Coordinates of C-alpha atoms and ligand atoms in Angstrom, one line a residue:
M1441 CA -10.9 -1.8 -80.5
S1442 CA -11.4 1.9 -80.1
E1443 CA -10.2 3.7 -77.0
P1444 CA -12.8 4.6 -74.4
E1445 CA -14.1 8.2 -74.2
W1446 CA -12.4 8.9 -70.9
L1447 CA -9.0 7.8 -72.2
L1448 CA -9.4 10.0 -75.3
R1449 CA -10.3 13.0 -73.1
L1450 CA -7.3 12.5 -70.9
K1451 CA -5.0 12.1 -73.9
K1452 CA -6.4 15.3 -75.4
M1453 CA -6.0 17.2 -72.2
D1454 CA -2.4 15.9 -71.8
E1455 CA -1.6 17.0 -75.4
Q1456 CA -3.1 20.4 -74.8
A1457 CA -1.2 20.9 -71.6
E1458 CA 2.0 19.9 -73.2
L1459 CA 1.6 22.5 -76.0
G1460 CA 1.8 25.3 -73.3
G1461 CA 1.3 28.6 -75.1
G1462 CA 0.9 26.9 -78.5
R1463 CA 3.1 25.9 -81.5
E1464 CA 3.9 29.4 -82.6
R1465 CA 5.3 30.4 -79.3
I1466 CA 7.2 27.2 -78.9
E1467 CA 8.8 27.9 -82.3
A1468 CA 9.6 31.5 -81.2
Q1469 CA 11.2 30.0 -78.0
H1470 CA 13.4 27.7 -80.1
K1471 CA 14.3 30.6 -82.4
R1472 CA 15.6 32.5 -79.4
G1473 CA 17.9 29.5 -78.8
K1474 CA 15.9 28.4 -75.8
L1475 CA 14.3 25.0 -75.0
T1476 CA 10.8 24.6 -73.8
A1477 CA 10.0 24.0 -70.1
R1478 CA 9.4 20.2 -70.8
E1479 CA 12.4 19.8 -73.0
R1480 CA 14.5 21.2 -70.2
L1481 CA 13.2 18.8 -67.6
R1482 CA 13.9 15.9 -70.0
R1483 CA 17.6 17.0 -70.0
L1484 CA 17.8 17.6 -66.3
L1485 CA 16.2 14.4 -65.0
D1486 CA 17.1 10.7 -65.5
P1487 CA 15.2 9.3 -68.4
D1488 CA 11.5 8.4 -67.7
T1489 CA 11.6 9.5 -64.1
F1490 CA 9.5 12.7 -64.3
Q1491 CA 6.2 12.6 -62.5
E1492 CA 4.2 15.7 -63.3
L1493 CA 1.8 17.3 -60.8
D1494 CA -1.0 19.9 -61.4
K1495 CA -0.9 19.5 -65.1
F1496 CA -4.4 20.7 -65.5
V1497 CA -4.4 23.7 -63.1
T1498 CA -5.7 26.9 -64.6
H1499 CA -5.8 30.5 -63.4
R1500 CA -9.2 32.0 -62.3
V1501 CA -8.7 35.6 -63.5
T1502 CA -11.8 37.0 -65.0
E1503 CA -10.5 40.4 -66.1
F1504 CA -8.5 41.8 -69.0
G1505 CA -9.8 39.0 -71.3
M1506 CA -7.9 36.5 -69.3
E1507 CA -11.1 34.4 -68.9
K1508 CA -10.8 33.5 -72.6
N1509 CA -7.3 32.3 -72.2
T1510 CA -6.8 29.6 -69.6
P1511 CA -3.9 27.4 -70.7
L1512 CA -3.6 24.1 -68.8
G1513 CA -0.8 24.2 -66.3
D1514 CA -0.8 28.0 -66.1
G1515 CA 2.8 28.5 -67.3
V1516 CA 4.8 26.2 -65.0
V1517 CA 5.5 22.5 -65.2
T1518 CA 6.0 21.0 -61.7
G1519 CA 6.6 17.6 -60.2
F1520 CA 9.4 15.2 -59.2
G1521 CA 11.9 12.9 -60.8
K1522 CA 15.4 11.6 -60.3
V1523 CA 18.9 12.9 -60.8
N1524 CA 21.7 10.2 -60.7
G1525 CA 19.0 7.9 -59.2
R1526 CA 18.2 10.3 -56.3
L1527 CA 14.8 12.0 -55.8
V1528 CA 14.6 15.7 -56.7
Y1529 CA 11.6 18.1 -56.9
V1530 CA 11.4 20.5 -59.9
F1531 CA 9.5 23.4 -61.4
S1532 CA 10.1 24.7 -64.9
Q1533 CA 8.6 28.0 -65.9
D1534 CA 7.1 28.1 -69.4
F1535 CA 7.8 31.3 -71.2
T1536 CA 5.3 30.4 -73.9
V1537 CA 2.4 31.0 -71.4
F1538 CA 2.0 34.6 -70.4
G1539 CA 5.8 35.0 -70.6
G1540 CA 6.3 32.6 -67.7
S1541 CA 4.8 35.3 -65.5
L1542 CA 3.7 34.3 -62.1
G1543 CA 0.1 34.5 -60.8
E1544 CA -1.8 32.9 -58.0
A1545 CA -2.3 29.4 -59.6
F1546 CA 1.3 29.3 -60.9
G1547 CA 2.5 30.3 -57.4
K1548 CA 0.5 27.6 -55.7
K1549 CA 1.9 24.9 -58.0
V1550 CA 5.5 26.0 -57.1
T1551 CA 4.8 26.2 -53.4
K1552 CA 3.2 22.8 -53.5
V1553 CA 6.4 21.1 -54.8
M1554 CA 8.5 23.2 -52.4
D1555 CA 6.4 21.9 -49.5
L1556 CA 6.7 18.3 -50.8
A1557 CA 10.4 18.6 -51.2
M1558 CA 10.7 19.8 -47.6
K1559 CA 8.5 16.9 -46.4
A1560 CA 10.4 14.3 -48.4
G1561 CA 13.8 15.9 -47.5
A1562 CA 14.9 16.2 -51.1
P1563 CA 16.5 18.9 -53.2
I1564 CA 14.5 21.3 -55.3
V1565 CA 15.7 22.6 -58.7
G1566 CA 13.9 25.6 -60.2
L1567 CA 14.2 26.4 -64.0
N1568 CA 13.5 30.1 -64.4
D1569 CA 12.3 31.8 -67.6
S1570 CA 9.8 34.5 -66.6
G1571 CA 8.6 38.0 -67.0
G1572 CA 8.1 38.3 -63.3
A1573 CA 4.8 39.1 -61.5
R1574 CA 1.8 38.5 -63.8
I1575 CA 0.6 42.1 -64.4
Q1576 CA -3.1 41.0 -64.8
E1577 CA -3.2 39.4 -61.3
G1578 CA -1.9 42.4 -59.4
V1579 CA -1.3 42.0 -55.7
V1580 CA -2.3 38.4 -55.7
S1581 CA 0.8 37.8 -57.8
L1582 CA 3.0 39.7 -55.3
A1583 CA 1.5 37.5 -52.5
A1584 CA 2.3 34.4 -54.5
Y1585 CA 5.9 35.5 -54.9
S1586 CA 6.2 36.2 -51.2
E1587 CA 4.9 32.7 -50.4
I1588 CA 7.8 31.3 -52.5
F1589 CA 10.3 33.6 -50.8
F1590 CA 9.1 32.5 -47.4
R1591 CA 9.6 28.8 -48.3
N1592 CA 13.0 29.5 -49.9
T1593 CA 14.0 31.0 -46.5
I1594 CA 12.7 28.2 -44.4
A1595 CA 14.1 25.5 -46.6
S1596 CA 17.6 27.3 -46.6
G1597 CA 20.1 24.9 -45.0
V1598 CA 17.6 22.1 -44.8
I1599 CA 17.3 20.9 -48.5
P1600 CA 19.6 22.0 -51.3
Q1601 CA 18.0 24.6 -53.6
I1602 CA 19.4 25.2 -57.0
S1603 CA 18.2 27.9 -59.5
V1604 CA 18.8 27.8 -63.2
I1605 CA 18.2 31.0 -65.1
L1606 CA 17.3 30.2 -68.7
G1607 CA 15.7 33.4 -70.1
P1608 CA 14.5 36.7 -68.6
S1609 CA 14.2 36.7 -64.8
A1610 CA 12.7 40.1 -64.1
G1611 CA 11.3 41.8 -61.0
G1612 CA 10.1 39.3 -58.4
A1613 CA 11.5 36.5 -60.5
V1614 CA 15.0 37.3 -59.3
Y1615 CA 14.5 37.0 -55.6
S1616 CA 13.6 33.4 -55.3
P1617 CA 16.8 32.3 -57.1
A1618 CA 18.8 34.8 -55.0
L1619 CA 17.5 33.1 -51.9
T1620 CA 18.7 29.6 -53.0
D1621 CA 22.1 28.0 -52.6
L1622 CA 23.3 28.1 -56.2
V1623 CA 22.4 30.2 -59.3
L1624 CA 23.4 29.1 -62.8
M1625 CA 23.0 31.2 -65.9
V1626 CA 23.4 30.6 -69.7
K1627 CA 25.4 33.1 -71.8
G1628 CA 23.4 35.2 -74.2
T1629 CA 19.9 34.0 -73.3
S1630 CA 19.5 34.6 -69.6
N1631 CA 19.3 37.8 -67.7
M1632 CA 18.3 38.9 -64.2
F1633 CA 17.3 42.4 -63.1
I1634 CA 15.0 44.0 -60.6
T1635 CA 14.1 46.7 -63.0
G1636 CA 14.6 46.2 -66.8
P1637 CA 16.2 48.5 -69.3
D1638 CA 12.9 50.4 -69.9
V1639 CA 12.5 51.3 -66.3
V1640 CA 16.2 52.2 -66.0
K1641 CA 15.8 54.6 -68.9
A1642 CA 12.6 56.1 -67.6
A1643 CA 13.9 56.6 -64.0
L1644 CA 17.5 57.5 -64.7
G1645 CA 17.8 58.3 -68.4
Q1646 CA 20.4 55.6 -68.7
V1647 CA 20.3 53.5 -71.9
V1648 CA 21.5 49.9 -71.3
E1649 CA 21.0 46.6 -73.1
P1650 CA 19.5 43.7 -71.1
Q1651 CA 22.7 41.6 -71.3
E1652 CA 24.8 44.6 -70.2
L1653 CA 22.4 45.3 -67.3
G1654 CA 21.9 41.7 -66.0
G1655 CA 23.4 39.1 -68.4
A1656 CA 25.1 35.9 -67.3
E1657 CA 28.6 37.3 -67.6
I1658 CA 27.8 40.4 -65.5
H1659 CA 26.3 38.4 -62.7
A1660 CA 29.1 35.8 -62.8
S1661 CA 31.9 38.4 -62.7
R1662 CA 30.6 41.7 -61.3
S1663 CA 27.6 41.3 -59.0
G1664 CA 28.3 37.7 -57.8
V1665 CA 24.7 36.8 -58.1
A1666 CA 25.5 33.8 -60.5
H1667 CA 27.7 31.0 -59.2
F1668 CA 28.1 29.4 -62.7
V1669 CA 27.9 30.6 -66.2
V1670 CA 27.9 28.2 -69.1
D1671 CA 27.5 28.5 -72.9
T1672 CA 24.5 26.4 -73.6
E1673 CA 21.4 25.0 -72.0
D1674 CA 22.7 21.4 -72.4
E1675 CA 25.8 22.3 -70.4
V1676 CA 23.8 23.9 -67.7
F1677 CA 21.8 20.7 -67.0
L1678 CA 24.9 18.6 -66.9
M1679 CA 26.3 21.1 -64.4
V1680 CA 23.3 20.8 -62.1
R1681 CA 23.5 17.0 -62.2
Q1682 CA 27.2 17.3 -61.3
L1683 CA 26.5 19.7 -58.4
L1684 CA 23.7 17.7 -56.9
A1685 CA 26.2 14.7 -56.6
F1686 CA 28.1 16.7 -54.0
F1687 CA 25.1 17.4 -51.8
P1688 CA 23.3 15.2 -49.4
Q1689 CA 19.5 15.0 -49.9
N1690 CA 19.0 17.1 -46.8
N1691 CA 20.9 18.5 -43.8
A1692 CA 20.3 15.3 -41.8
E1693 CA 22.3 13.1 -44.2
P1694 CA 26.1 12.9 -44.7
A1695 CA 27.4 14.2 -48.1
P1696 CA 27.4 11.3 -50.5
R1697 CA 30.6 9.3 -51.2
V1698 CA 31.4 8.0 -54.7
K1699 CA 33.7 5.1 -55.2
P1700 CA 37.1 6.7 -55.7
R1701 CA 39.4 5.8 -58.6
D1702 CA 42.3 7.8 -57.3
E1703 CA 44.7 6.2 -54.7
P1704 CA 44.2 7.7 -51.2
G1705 CA 47.9 7.2 -50.4
R1706 CA 49.1 8.9 -53.7
E1707 CA 52.0 11.2 -53.0
D1708 CA 53.0 14.0 -55.3
P1709 CA 56.6 15.1 -55.2
S1710 CA 55.8 17.8 -57.8
L1711 CA 54.1 19.8 -55.0
R1712 CA 57.6 20.4 -53.6
E1713 CA 58.3 22.6 -56.6
V1714 CA 54.9 24.3 -56.9
L1715 CA 55.8 27.5 -55.1
P1716 CA 57.9 30.1 -56.9
T1717 CA 61.3 30.8 -55.5
D1718 CA 60.4 34.5 -55.1
I1719 CA 58.3 34.7 -51.9
N1720 CA 56.2 37.5 -53.5
A1721 CA 55.7 35.8 -56.9
A1722 CA 52.2 34.6 -58.0
Y1723 CA 51.1 31.0 -58.6
D1724 CA 47.8 29.3 -59.2
M1725 CA 46.4 27.8 -55.9
R1726 CA 43.9 25.8 -58.0
E1727 CA 46.9 23.9 -59.4
V1728 CA 47.8 22.9 -55.8
V1729 CA 44.2 21.9 -55.2
R1730 CA 44.0 19.8 -58.4
R1731 CA 47.2 17.9 -57.5
V1732 CA 45.8 16.9 -54.1
V1733 CA 42.1 16.0 -54.8
D1734 CA 40.7 12.9 -56.4
D1735 CA 41.5 12.7 -60.2
G1736 CA 42.5 16.4 -60.2
A1737 CA 38.7 17.3 -60.4
Y1738 CA 37.9 20.6 -58.9
L1739 CA 34.6 22.2 -59.6
E1740 CA 35.2 25.9 -59.0
V1741 CA 32.2 28.0 -57.8
H1742 CA 32.0 31.7 -58.5
A1743 CA 35.1 31.3 -60.7
A1744 CA 34.9 34.7 -62.3
W1745 CA 33.9 36.8 -59.2
A1746 CA 36.4 37.9 -56.6
P1747 CA 39.1 35.6 -58.1
N1748 CA 41.5 36.5 -55.3
I1749 CA 39.9 33.7 -53.4
T1750 CA 38.9 30.3 -54.9
V1751 CA 36.1 28.2 -53.6
G1752 CA 34.7 25.0 -55.0
F1753 CA 33.8 21.3 -54.7
A1754 CA 36.2 18.3 -55.0
R1755 CA 36.5 14.9 -53.5
L1756 CA 39.1 13.3 -51.2
D1757 CA 39.0 9.5 -51.2
G1758 CA 35.5 9.8 -52.7
Y1759 CA 34.1 12.0 -50.0
P1760 CA 32.9 15.5 -51.0
V1761 CA 34.8 18.4 -49.6
G1762 CA 34.4 22.2 -49.9
I1763 CA 37.7 23.9 -50.9
V1764 CA 38.5 27.5 -49.9
G1765 CA 41.9 28.8 -51.1
N1766 CA 43.6 32.1 -51.3
Q1767 CA 44.6 32.8 -54.9
P1768 CA 48.1 34.5 -55.1
E1769 CA 47.4 35.1 -58.9
H1770 CA 44.9 37.9 -58.1
L1771 CA 45.6 40.8 -55.8
S1772 CA 48.4 38.6 -54.3
G1773 CA 45.5 36.6 -52.6
A1774 CA 44.6 39.5 -50.3
I1775 CA 41.1 39.3 -48.9
D1776 CA 38.8 42.1 -50.0
I1777 CA 35.1 42.8 -49.6
D1778 CA 33.9 40.5 -52.4
S1779 CA 36.2 37.7 -51.6
A1780 CA 35.2 37.7 -48.0
D1781 CA 31.5 37.6 -49.0
K1782 CA 32.2 34.8 -51.4
A1783 CA 34.2 32.6 -48.9
A1784 CA 31.8 33.2 -46.0
R1785 CA 28.7 32.2 -48.1
F1786 CA 30.5 29.1 -49.4
V1787 CA 31.6 28.0 -45.9
R1788 CA 28.1 28.4 -44.6
M1789 CA 26.7 26.4 -47.5
C1790 CA 29.1 23.5 -46.8
D1791 CA 28.5 23.6 -43.1
A1792 CA 24.7 23.5 -43.6
F1793 CA 25.0 20.4 -45.8
N1794 CA 27.6 18.4 -43.9
I1795 CA 30.4 19.0 -46.4
P1796 CA 33.8 19.2 -44.7
I1797 CA 35.9 22.3 -45.4
V1798 CA 39.5 22.1 -46.5
T1799 CA 41.3 25.5 -46.5
F1800 CA 44.5 26.3 -48.5
V1801 CA 46.2 29.4 -47.1
D1802 CA 48.5 31.8 -48.7
V1803 CA 47.3 35.2 -47.7
P1804 CA 49.3 38.5 -47.2
G1805 CA 46.4 40.1 -45.3
Y1806 CA 43.1 41.9 -45.7
M1807 CA 43.2 44.4 -48.6
P1808 CA 44.2 47.9 -47.6
G1809 CA 42.8 51.1 -49.1
V1810 CA 40.3 53.9 -48.8
D1811 CA 37.8 52.1 -51.1
Q1812 CA 37.9 49.0 -49.1
E1813 CA 37.6 50.7 -45.7
H1814 CA 34.8 52.9 -46.9
G1815 CA 33.1 50.0 -48.7
G1816 CA 33.0 48.2 -45.4
I1817 CA 35.9 45.7 -45.4
I1818 CA 35.4 45.5 -41.6
R1819 CA 31.8 44.5 -41.9
H1820 CA 32.4 42.1 -44.9
G1821 CA 35.7 40.7 -43.6
S1822 CA 34.1 39.8 -40.3
K1823 CA 31.6 37.5 -42.2
M1824 CA 34.5 35.1 -42.9
L1825 CA 35.4 35.0 -39.3
F1826 CA 31.8 34.4 -38.4
A1827 CA 31.3 31.7 -41.0
Y1828 CA 34.4 29.7 -40.0
C1829 CA 33.8 30.1 -36.3
E1830 CA 30.2 28.9 -36.4
A1831 CA 30.9 26.0 -38.8
T1832 CA 30.9 22.6 -37.1
V1833 CA 31.7 20.3 -40.1
P1834 CA 35.2 18.9 -40.1
K1835 CA 37.6 21.7 -40.9
V1836 CA 41.2 21.0 -42.0
T1837 CA 43.6 23.8 -42.9
L1838 CA 46.9 23.8 -44.8
I1839 CA 49.2 26.8 -44.9
T1840 CA 51.4 26.7 -48.1
R1841 CA 53.1 30.1 -47.7
K1842 CA 52.0 33.3 -46.2
A1843 CA 49.5 33.6 -43.3
Y1844 CA 49.6 37.1 -42.1
G1845 CA 47.6 39.1 -39.7
G1846 CA 43.8 39.1 -39.4
A1847 CA 43.7 37.1 -42.6
Y1848 CA 45.5 34.3 -40.8
C1849 CA 42.7 34.3 -38.2
A1850 CA 40.0 34.3 -40.9
M1851 CA 41.4 31.5 -43.0
G1852 CA 40.4 28.5 -40.9
S1853 CA 42.9 29.1 -38.2
K1854 CA 43.0 26.9 -35.1
Y1855 CA 41.2 29.7 -33.3
S1856 CA 38.2 29.8 -35.7
R1857 CA 38.1 26.1 -34.6
A1858 CA 39.7 24.3 -37.5
D1859 CA 40.2 20.8 -36.2
L1860 CA 43.6 20.1 -37.7
N1861 CA 46.1 22.7 -39.0
Y1862 CA 49.0 21.7 -41.2
A1863 CA 51.8 23.8 -42.7
W1864 CA 54.3 23.2 -45.5
P1865 CA 57.9 24.0 -44.4
T1866 CA 57.6 27.1 -46.6
A1867 CA 54.8 28.6 -44.4
E1868 CA 55.3 32.0 -42.8
I1869 CA 52.9 32.8 -40.0
A1870 CA 53.2 36.3 -38.6
V1871 CA 51.4 39.5 -37.8
M1872 CA 52.7 40.9 -41.1
G1873 CA 55.3 40.3 -43.7
P1874 CA 59.0 40.9 -42.8
E1875 CA 59.3 44.1 -44.8
G1876 CA 56.4 45.9 -43.2
A1877 CA 57.3 44.6 -39.8
V1878 CA 60.9 45.8 -39.9
N1879 CA 59.7 49.3 -41.1
I1880 CA 57.4 49.6 -38.1
I1881 CA 59.4 48.1 -35.3
F1882 CA 62.9 49.3 -36.3
T1883 CA 62.0 52.9 -37.6
K1884 CA 64.5 54.6 -35.3
E1885 CA 67.3 52.1 -35.8
L1886 CA 66.9 52.5 -39.6
Q1887 CA 67.0 56.3 -39.3
R1888 CA 70.1 56.2 -37.2
S1889 CA 71.9 53.6 -39.3
Q1890 CA 74.8 54.7 -41.6
D1891 CA 73.9 52.2 -44.2
G1892 CA 70.1 52.0 -44.2
A1893 CA 69.6 49.5 -47.0
Q1894 CA 72.1 47.0 -45.6
E1895 CA 70.8 47.3 -42.1
R1896 CA 67.3 46.9 -43.3
A1897 CA 68.2 43.7 -45.2
R1898 CA 69.9 42.3 -42.1
L1899 CA 66.9 43.1 -39.9
I1900 CA 64.5 41.5 -42.5
G1901 CA 66.7 38.4 -42.6
E1902 CA 66.7 38.2 -38.8
Y1903 CA 62.9 38.7 -38.6
R1904 CA 62.3 36.0 -41.3
E1905 CA 64.5 33.6 -39.5
K1906 CA 62.7 34.2 -36.2
F1907 CA 59.1 34.6 -37.2
A1908 CA 58.5 33.8 -40.9
N1909 CA 58.5 30.1 -40.7
P1910 CA 56.0 27.4 -39.4
Y1911 CA 58.2 26.3 -36.5
V1912 CA 57.2 28.9 -33.9
A1913 CA 53.6 28.0 -34.5
A1914 CA 54.5 24.3 -34.5
S1915 CA 56.3 24.7 -31.1
R1916 CA 53.1 26.0 -29.6
G1917 CA 50.8 23.5 -31.2
I1918 CA 49.1 26.2 -33.3
I1919 CA 50.2 24.1 -36.3
D1920 CA 49.6 20.4 -35.6
A1921 CA 52.1 19.2 -38.1
V1922 CA 54.6 20.5 -40.6
I1923 CA 54.5 18.3 -43.6
D1924 CA 56.4 17.5 -46.8
P1925 CA 54.3 19.0 -49.6
A1926 CA 54.5 15.6 -51.4
V1927 CA 52.3 13.9 -48.7
T1928 CA 49.6 16.6 -48.7
R1929 CA 46.9 14.3 -50.2
P1930 CA 47.4 11.3 -47.9
T1931 CA 47.7 13.7 -44.9
L1932 CA 44.4 15.5 -45.7
I1933 CA 42.6 12.2 -46.3
A1934 CA 43.8 10.8 -43.0
A1935 CA 42.8 14.0 -41.2
L1936 CA 39.3 14.0 -42.7
A1937 CA 38.9 10.2 -42.0
S1938 CA 39.8 10.9 -38.3
L1939 CA 37.1 13.6 -38.2
R1940 CA 34.3 11.7 -39.9
D1941 CA 32.3 11.1 -36.8
K1942 CA 33.2 14.5 -35.3
T1943 CA 30.6 16.2 -33.1
E1944 CA 31.0 19.7 -32.0
F1945 CA 28.4 21.7 -30.0
R1946 CA 27.4 25.3 -30.1
P1947 CA 25.0 26.8 -27.6
S1948 CA 21.4 26.7 -28.7
K1949 CA 20.0 30.0 -30.0
K1950 CA 17.4 31.3 -32.3
H1951 CA 20.1 32.3 -34.8
G1952 CA 23.3 34.2 -34.8
N1953 CA 23.6 37.7 -36.0
I1954 CA 26.1 37.5 -38.8
P1955 CA 27.3 40.9 -39.9
L1956 CA 25.5 41.4 -43.3
Ligands
LIG1313 C1 2.0 39.2 -67.9 C2 3.7 39.1 -69.4 C3 4.6 39.6 -68.5 C4 4.1 39.9 -67.2 C5 5.6 39.2 -70.3 N1 4.4 38.9 -70.5 N2 5.8 39.7 -69.0 N3 2.4 38.9 -69.1 N4 2.8 39.7 -66.9 N5 4.9 40.3 -66.2 C6 3.8 38.3 -71.7 C7 3.8 39.3 -72.9 O1 2.6 40.1 -72.8 C8 3.8 38.4 -74.1 O2 2.5 37.9 -74.3 C9 4.7 37.3 -73.6 O3 4.7 37.3 -72.2 C10 6.1 37.4 -74.1 O4 6.5 38.7 -73.8 P1 7.3 39.6 -74.9 O5 7.4 41.0 -74.3 O6 6.7 39.5 -76.2 O7 8.7 38.9 -75.0 P2 10.2 39.5 -75.0 O8 10.2 40.6 -76.0 O9 11.1 38.4 -75.1 O10 10.4 40.2 -73.6 C11 10.3 39.5 -72.4 C12 10.4 40.4 -71.2 C13 9.3 41.5 -71.3 C14 11.8 41.0 -71.1 C15 10.2 39.5 -69.9 O11 8.1 40.8 -71.6 C16 9.1 42.3 -70.1 O12 9.9 43.2 -69.9 N6 8.1 42.0 -69.3 C17 7.8 42.7 -68.1 C18 8.8 42.5 -67.0 C19 8.4 43.1 -65.8 O13 8.6 44.3 -65.6 N7 7.7 42.3 -64.9 C20 7.1 42.8 -63.7 C21 8.1 43.0 -62.7 S1 7.5 43.6 -61.2 P3 2.0 37.4 -75.7 O14 0.6 37.1 -75.5 O15 2.2 38.6 -76.6 O16 2.8 36.2 -76.1 C22 7.6 42.3 -60.3 C23 7.4 42.6 -58.9 C24 7.3 41.4 -58.0 O17 7.8 41.2 -60.7 C25 7.7 41.7 -56.6 C26 7.5 40.5 -55.8 C27 7.9 40.8 -54.4

């Protein structure tokens, strides 16, 4: 029996929509090493879960010959599906249609799924591959972008928003991703810039390649715009799936637990040997983190940017946690402008989505220097204080070694309202390190002394004995417990379990005024 006319028509339209900008452009997309908008969604979502919306939407532009070219879908594939069995809204820009550029109809499709995601309380993932504002649509296109920016802002902290950059992301196309929680890029094929190489050349006479100007590695290591950079598109979708598993569907839900394989009571005596014998020698804080968390699995965020602090996701007894740790391997773990921005943003993201924060402290202080002072270390450094102080999720802090000065206050101290503060016996909590302290408070004595070096060593020893240990802090309840490093994991798990139903109030206000 032949198929009825109406079914044939629907099938034909479906087929047409699925071809986007046509076979040639799809081939060109593949030749560039990129997948099509639909192929990408198939990799991101659980099999057979995608429900497409607005497949037959077209633009209404009647100038520049556009009226003769009205591709179904208008350059973006939108809808909802599932990731790990949980609902997620998606849009996937189709570079084969007007270079994925955004006009009125395109914009309305995107804002529709953003609105639905907000109503349903589910995450939204945007797959970006776009030449920016659709030139033929002029101001209408700018308005469409602005509608998206508004929704990104209102949804911020309510539903998780993840942006994947899979090709050019030029002009207006960069700001929506920048407003979302996490940005992922693919090496070699993706780039982000406000003004591309041609404009840079015309305006400033500088010649720069697209990848050099705004490629994945630049944004992952220099600008901090990208949180993750991976080698292939296949990897990027696996990464998004992994990331979503740490987040609740929205800010009213707890972060989702997975059944743990790792023993909650597992002790690790090797942690007793993890610190170098030289107090100033470097070690990798991520190694400490991995020995403590479930299955040694630590998903580092912003790994290549501001590496003097490490932030990322892990699980303790199956519950997601956000980790913030000083990294003695880089700049001795001192906090500078970029690392303060990085940590503050991560703490706020965890707080917004009910992910407890575990802080590992080994910090010699804020970074000194003319560049840092003139660059605004005061303004940037204060973001960390602000972020920790305003966060009301469970906050547990462990000091492994140094916790000096203002950096002690910033790194989840009792006074930025960490709920429980632990220290290893090797912790040193003081206004500054023994050498600097002795230089300042014993200047005259050292000048008068016959044998300066010996006297200096004696005073340093005395200072270290008195202040550079965790017991002064423990005697005042500033540290809640000094623990054997071997029991770090069971201690942190017990601490977080005790805080699971924690409530902490802040005065109601329109919003704070974080120093930006
Ligand atoms: C309309 C566009 C377009 C755009 C690309 N195309 N960008 N159409 N508006 N913004 C079309 C091209 O005409 C071409 O159509 C197809 O997409 C592929 O583009 P190519 O240039 O052939 O591809 P490629 O060489 O890979 O270069 C991609 C590109 C380049 C780097 C994105 O196209 C480019 O530089 N585009 C302009 C980027 C830009 O300046 N955008 C506006 C920013 S201003 P055919 O038919 O040949 O396939 C902005 C302000 C918004 O966005 C502010 C909001 C607040």
